[in-house]
mmCIF file of C-alpha atoms and ligand atoms in Angstrom:
data_model
loop_
_atom_site.group_PDB
_atom_site.id
_atom_site.type_symbol
_atom_site.label_atom_id
_atom_site.label_comp_id
_atom_site.label_asym_id
_atom_site.label_seq_id
_atom_site.Cartn_x
_atom_site.Cartn_y
_atom_site.Cartn_z
ATOM 1 C CA UNK A 199 94.844 110.772 92.550
ATOM 2 C CA UNK A 200 92.775 113.155 90.643
ATOM 3 C CA UNK A 201 90.624 112.772 87.402
ATOM 4 C CA UNK A 202 92.345 114.457 84.705
ATOM 5 C CA UNK A 203 89.722 115.275 81.947
ATOM 6 C CA UNK A 204 91.145 115.857 78.112
ATOM 7 C CA UNK A 205 89.383 116.564 75.070
ATOM 8 C CA UNK A 206 88.029 112.668 74.545
ATOM 9 C CA UNK A 207 88.821 111.062 77.813
ATOM 10 C CA UNK A 208 88.295 111.051 81.267
ATOM 11 C CA UNK A 209 91.811 109.638 82.741
ATOM 12 C CA UNK A 210 90.270 108.312 86.484
ATOM 13 C CA UNK A 211 91.371 105.529 88.933
ATOM 14 C CA UNK A 212 90.692 102.289 88.579
ATOM 15 C CA UNK A 213 87.475 100.534 90.499
ATOM 16 C CA UNK A 214 86.357 97.110 90.932
ATOM 17 C CA UNK A 215 83.716 97.527 88.503
ATOM 18 C CA UNK A 216 86.427 98.049 85.755
ATOM 19 C CA UNK A 217 87.322 94.256 86.583
ATOM 20 C CA UNK A 218 85.756 92.304 83.814
ATOM 21 C CA UNK A 219 87.380 94.702 81.009
ATOM 22 C CA UNK A 220 90.705 94.612 83.187
ATOM 23 C CA UNK A 221 90.641 91.189 82.397
ATOM 24 C CA UNK A 222 89.515 91.189 78.909
ATOM 25 C CA UNK A 223 92.851 93.286 78.375
ATOM 26 C CA UNK A 224 95.179 91.940 80.561
ATOM 27 C CA UNK A 225 94.546 88.189 79.607
ATOM 28 C CA UNK A 226 95.033 89.035 75.673
ATOM 29 C CA UNK A 227 98.704 87.964 74.743
ATOM 30 C CA UNK A 228 98.802 90.698 71.817
ATOM 31 C CA UNK A 229 98.753 93.046 74.445
ATOM 32 C CA UNK A 230 100.744 91.713 77.243
ATOM 33 C CA UNK A 231 103.280 90.364 75.407
ATOM 34 C CA UNK A 232 104.653 94.132 74.749
ATOM 35 C CA UNK A 233 104.587 94.805 78.580
ATOM 36 C CA UNK A 234 107.194 92.572 80.139
ATOM 37 C CA UNK A 235 109.803 90.031 79.662
ATOM 38 C CA UNK A 236 108.630 85.990 78.907
ATOM 39 C CA UNK A 237 106.909 84.116 80.198
ATOM 40 C CA UNK A 238 103.875 86.505 79.390
ATOM 41 C CA UNK A 239 100.998 85.083 81.879
ATOM 42 C CA UNK A 240 97.503 86.012 80.584
ATOM 43 C CA UNK A 241 95.659 87.084 83.999
ATOM 44 C CA UNK A 242 93.495 84.117 84.689
ATOM 45 C CA UNK A 243 90.566 85.352 86.479
ATOM 46 C CA UNK A 244 88.428 88.469 88.134
ATOM 47 C CA UNK A 245 90.249 88.191 91.466
ATOM 48 C CA UNK A 246 93.526 88.884 89.756
ATOM 49 C CA UNK A 247 91.865 91.804 87.740
ATOM 50 C CA UNK A 248 90.423 93.107 91.403
ATOM 51 C CA UNK A 249 94.131 92.558 92.695
ATOM 52 C CA UNK A 250 95.645 94.194 89.741
ATOM 53 C CA UNK A 251 93.087 97.228 90.335
ATOM 54 C CA UNK A 252 94.099 97.519 94.105
ATOM 55 C CA UNK A 253 97.618 97.752 93.179
ATOM 56 C CA UNK A 254 97.424 101.069 91.089
ATOM 57 C CA UNK A 255 95.263 102.358 93.998
ATOM 58 C CA UNK A 256 97.774 101.121 96.735
ATOM 59 C CA UNK A 257 100.769 103.207 98.116
ATOM 60 C CA UNK A 258 102.465 106.695 97.363
ATOM 61 C CA UNK A 259 100.024 107.383 94.641
ATOM 62 C CA UNK A 260 100.626 111.081 92.701
ATOM 63 C CA UNK A 261 101.294 112.419 89.486
ATOM 64 C CA UNK A 262 104.984 110.673 89.642
ATOM 65 C CA UNK A 263 103.186 107.373 90.342
ATOM 66 C CA UNK A 264 99.823 106.729 89.021
ATOM 67 C CA UNK A 265 98.089 104.321 86.539
ATOM 68 C CA UNK A 266 94.679 105.843 85.175
ATOM 69 C CA UNK A 267 92.059 104.083 83.569
ATOM 70 C CA UNK A 268 91.477 105.756 80.188
ATOM 71 C CA UNK A 269 87.776 106.194 79.735
ATOM 72 C CA UNK A 270 86.260 107.522 76.756
ATOM 73 C CA UNK A 271 84.141 110.302 77.463
ATOM 74 C CA UNK A 272 81.548 109.962 74.694
ATOM 75 C CA UNK A 273 80.827 106.054 75.329
ATOM 76 C CA UNK A 274 82.284 105.278 78.388
ATOM 77 C CA UNK A 275 84.504 102.634 77.242
ATOM 78 C CA UNK A 276 87.505 101.493 79.335
ATOM 79 C CA UNK A 277 89.989 102.159 76.560
ATOM 80 C CA UNK A 278 93.192 100.862 78.750
ATOM 81 C CA UNK A 279 95.810 102.400 80.779
ATOM 82 C CA UNK A 280 97.891 105.198 81.161
ATOM 83 C CA UNK A 281 101.118 105.584 83.491
ATOM 84 C CA UNK A 282 103.837 107.102 85.287
ATOM 85 C CA UNK A 283 106.015 104.711 87.095
ATOM 86 C CA UNK A 284 109.576 104.155 88.415
ATOM 87 C CA UNK A 285 110.527 100.628 87.040
ATOM 88 C CA UNK A 286 112.149 98.150 89.419
ATOM 89 C CA UNK A 287 115.364 97.934 87.075
ATOM 90 C CA UNK A 288 115.661 101.600 85.817
ATOM 91 C CA UNK A 289 118.041 102.497 82.957
ATOM 92 C CA UNK A 290 117.278 105.769 84.310
ATOM 93 C CA UNK A 291 116.058 106.850 87.709
ATOM 94 C CA UNK A 292 113.607 109.072 86.346
ATOM 95 C CA UNK A 293 109.762 108.097 85.838
ATOM 96 C CA UNK A 294 108.717 106.189 82.989
ATOM 97 C CA UNK A 295 105.489 106.806 80.931
ATOM 98 C CA UNK A 296 103.707 103.765 79.880
ATOM 99 C CA UNK A 297 100.384 103.156 77.785
ATOM 100 C CA UNK A 298 98.237 100.418 76.521
ATOM 101 C CA UNK A 299 95.156 99.549 74.811
ATOM 102 C CA UNK A 300 92.600 97.132 74.511
ATOM 103 C CA UNK A 301 92.764 96.412 70.710
ATOM 104 C CA UNK A 302 89.206 97.644 69.719
ATOM 105 C CA UNK A 303 90.373 100.905 71.269
ATOM 106 C CA UNK A 304 93.669 101.472 69.085
ATOM 107 C CA UNK A 305 93.606 103.380 66.263
ATOM 108 C CA UNK A 306 92.028 106.880 67.734
ATOM 109 C CA UNK A 307 95.165 108.623 69.412
ATOM 110 C CA UNK A 308 93.833 107.513 72.947
ATOM 111 C CA UNK A 309 97.086 106.489 73.854
ATOM 112 C CA UNK A 310 98.753 109.779 72.848
ATOM 113 C CA UNK A 311 96.102 111.741 74.166
ATOM 114 C CA UNK A 312 96.158 110.030 77.484
ATOM 115 C CA UNK A 313 99.835 110.072 77.925
ATOM 116 C CA UNK A 314 100.147 113.995 76.839
ATOM 117 C CA UNK A 315 97.903 114.657 80.032
ATOM 118 C CA UNK A 316 100.054 112.341 82.495
ATOM 119 C CA UNK A 317 103.224 113.743 81.578
ATOM 120 C CA UNK A 318 102.391 117.453 81.717
ATOM 121 C CA UNK A 319 100.927 116.488 85.325
ATOM 122 C CA UNK A 320 104.355 114.838 86.017
ATOM 123 C CA UNK A 321 106.022 117.648 84.940
ATOM 124 C CA UNK A 322 103.983 120.598 86.821
ATOM 125 C CA UNK A 323 104.731 118.093 89.807
ATOM 126 C CA UNK A 324 108.505 118.748 89.550
ATOM 127 C CA UNK A 325 109.518 115.715 87.195
ATOM 128 C CA UNK A 326 112.873 116.699 85.643
ATOM 129 C CA UNK A 327 112.846 113.898 82.761
ATOM 130 C CA UNK A 328 110.699 111.589 81.192
ATOM 131 C CA UNK A 329 111.423 108.438 79.415
ATOM 132 C CA UNK A 330 109.894 105.403 77.786
ATOM 133 C CA UNK A 331 111.537 101.838 76.850
ATOM 134 C CA UNK A 332 110.139 99.452 74.664
ATOM 135 C CA UNK A 333 110.847 95.923 72.600
ATOM 136 C CA UNK A 334 112.871 97.322 69.595
ATOM 137 C CA UNK A 335 110.108 95.625 67.325
ATOM 138 C CA UNK A 336 107.387 97.635 69.342
ATOM 139 C CA UNK A 337 106.397 99.836 66.063
ATOM 140 C CA UNK A 338 102.759 101.039 67.268
ATOM 141 C CA UNK A 339 104.365 101.917 70.552
ATOM 142 C CA UNK A 340 107.280 103.586 69.006
ATOM 143 C CA UNK A 341 105.124 105.826 67.067
ATOM 144 C CA UNK A 342 103.232 107.039 69.899
ATOM 145 C CA UNK A 343 106.543 107.883 71.467
ATOM 146 C CA UNK A 344 107.393 109.785 68.322
ATOM 147 C CA UNK A 345 104.015 111.301 67.872
ATOM 148 C CA UNK A 346 104.306 112.659 71.761
ATOM 149 C CA UNK A 347 107.497 114.474 70.546
ATOM 150 C CA UNK A 348 110.032 112.376 72.893
ATOM 151 C CA UNK A 349 113.205 112.219 71.337
ATOM 152 C CA UNK A 350 114.661 108.894 70.534
ATOM 153 C CA UNK A 351 117.906 107.536 71.925
ATOM 154 C CA UNK A 352 118.195 104.607 70.108
ATOM 155 C CA UNK A 353 118.786 100.723 71.842
ATOM 156 C CA UNK A 354 120.165 100.392 75.308
ATOM 157 C CA UNK A 355 120.577 97.456 77.298
ATOM 158 C CA UNK A 356 117.583 97.509 79.770
ATOM 159 C CA UNK A 357 117.098 94.596 82.181
ATOM 160 C CA UNK A 358 113.278 95.205 82.069
ATOM 161 C CA UNK A 359 112.939 93.421 78.695
ATOM 162 C CA UNK A 360 115.743 90.765 79.183
ATOM 163 C CA UNK A 361 117.547 92.295 75.995
ATOM 164 C CA UNK A 362 117.598 95.881 74.519
ATOM 165 C CA UNK A 363 114.943 98.370 74.450
ATOM 166 C CA UNK A 364 114.043 101.311 72.523
ATOM 167 C CA UNK A 365 114.304 104.257 74.380
ATOM 168 C CA UNK A 366 112.796 107.482 74.396
ATOM 169 C CA UNK A 367 113.527 110.557 76.608
ATOM 170 C CA UNK A 368 112.291 114.299 77.295
ATOM 171 C CA UNK A 369 113.549 116.824 79.541
ATOM 172 C CA UNK A 370 111.015 119.289 81.166
ATOM 173 C CA UNK A 371 112.306 121.903 78.563
ATOM 174 C CA UNK A 372 112.040 119.564 75.616
ATOM 175 C CA UNK A 373 108.785 118.800 76.705
ATOM 176 C CA UNK A 374 107.673 122.356 77.014
ATOM 177 C CA UNK A 375 109.266 123.055 73.425
ATOM 178 C CA UNK A 376 108.269 120.195 71.233
HETATM 179 C C1 COA B 120 100.826 100.873 71.758
HETATM 180 C C2 COA B 120 99.399 100.992 71.755
HETATM 181 C C3 COA B 120 99.000 101.836 72.644
HETATM 182 C C4 COA B 120 99.644 101.952 70.492
HETATM 183 O O1 COA B 120 97.990 101.983 70.039
HETATM 184 P P1 COA B 120 97.738 103.392 68.804
HETATM 185 O O2 COA B 120 96.048 103.276 68.800
HETATM 186 O O3 COA B 120 98.459 102.941 67.737
HETATM 187 O O4 COA B 120 98.285 104.504 69.770
HETATM 188 P P2 COA B 120 97.285 105.713 69.583
HETATM 189 O O5 COA B 120 96.269 105.584 70.690
HETATM 190 O O6 COA B 120 98.048 107.149 70.099
HETATM 191 O O7 COA B 120 96.539 106.090 68.576
HETATM 192 C C5 COA B 120 97.402 106.428 67.241
HETATM 193 C C6 COA B 120 96.850 106.046 65.740
HETATM 194 O O8 COA B 120 95.541 106.258 65.785
HETATM 195 C C7 COA B 120 95.388 107.006 64.618
HETATM 196 N N1 COA B 120 94.538 108.062 64.908
HETATM 197 C C8 COA B 120 93.171 108.312 64.426
HETATM 198 N N2 COA B 120 92.495 109.326 64.918
HETATM 199 C C9 COA B 120 93.579 110.176 65.726
HETATM 200 C C10 COA B 120 93.120 111.231 66.291
HETATM 201 N N3 COA B 120 92.072 111.930 66.117
HETATM 202 N N4 COA B 120 94.619 111.744 67.209
HETATM 203 C C11 COA B 120 95.897 110.948 67.014
HETATM 204 N N5 COA B 120 95.855 109.900 66.462
HETATM 205 C C12 COA B 120 94.533 109.394 65.729
HETATM 206 C C13 COA B 120 96.713 107.560 64.048
HETATM 207 O O9 COA B 120 97.121 107.756 63.134
HETATM 208 C C14 COA B 120 97.435 106.249 64.832
HETATM 209 O O10 COA B 120 97.512 105.571 63.976
HETATM 210 P P3 COA B 120 99.252 105.067 63.351
HETATM 211 O O11 COA B 120 99.971 104.929 64.327
HETATM 212 O O12 COA B 120 98.806 103.641 62.710
HETATM 213 O O13 COA B 120 99.643 106.043 62.443
HETATM 214 C C15 COA B 120 98.794 99.604 71.404
HETATM 215 O O14 COA B 120 99.260 99.187 70.128
HETATM 216 C C16 COA B 120 99.074 98.666 72.367
HETATM 217 O O15 COA B 120 98.393 98.683 73.456
HETATM 218 N N6 COA B 120 99.891 97.649 72.048
HETATM 219 C C17 COA B 120 99.980 96.929 73.037
HETATM 220 C C18 COA B 120 100.389 97.055 74.682
HETATM 221 C C19 COA B 120 101.949 98.014 74.226
HETATM 222 O O16 COA B 120 102.551 97.695 73.325
HETATM 223 N N7 COA B 120 102.060 98.897 75.016
HETATM 224 C C20 COA B 120 103.603 99.947 75.224
HETATM 225 C C21 COA B 120 104.269 99.014 75.688
HETATM 226 S S1 COA B 120 105.980 100.052 75.365
#
């Protein structure tokens, strides 16, 4: 997995040096409550943070399966994570794009800028369609998806969130023309 550079960001693999910041992000209920179904279990310690990092760096990693550390170029701050993944219970067997930020890094457009880069890379690698799903009341995430130009498909049953998910997609053509 290489590094992707955007106007304001460096998307790079996580390293163990990121563990304290990863712990700070993944132990926050206001972040993790949007990422899966309950119970929401805050990351407990640095060992877990290192294991989480190792998990992103293990296996068949590439443009269609990746978790990038979003680093702010000017400050070196680790803002959050941008990913392309195939979730275990897909409502669509194409890849999902995902994003989450430390709250101190929200409100600058970093999630959107990072998502454009990982989606671009996935389509170049041959992906036909990208999707993302989120809790129906996750307004901040829906705004990212809309800002990206993904097409809103409404609410669909989603086992990942044990209920319904607000669902966005874009084919390669839709992404190119957005
Ligand atoms: C979802 C989440 C990543 C959105 O964060 P965000 O900071 O709102 O998204 P972005 O980084 O794209 O920033 C966009 C915001 O920055 C503002 N902004 C400021 N400068 C900007 C710039 N130069 N370019 C673009 N946007 C800019 C935008 O107006 C926008 O604010 P608005 O939504 O109030 O209009 C964040 O809320 C989060 O991590 N939530 C918890 C985890 C989560 O829900 N993940 C998604 C699961 S589906």
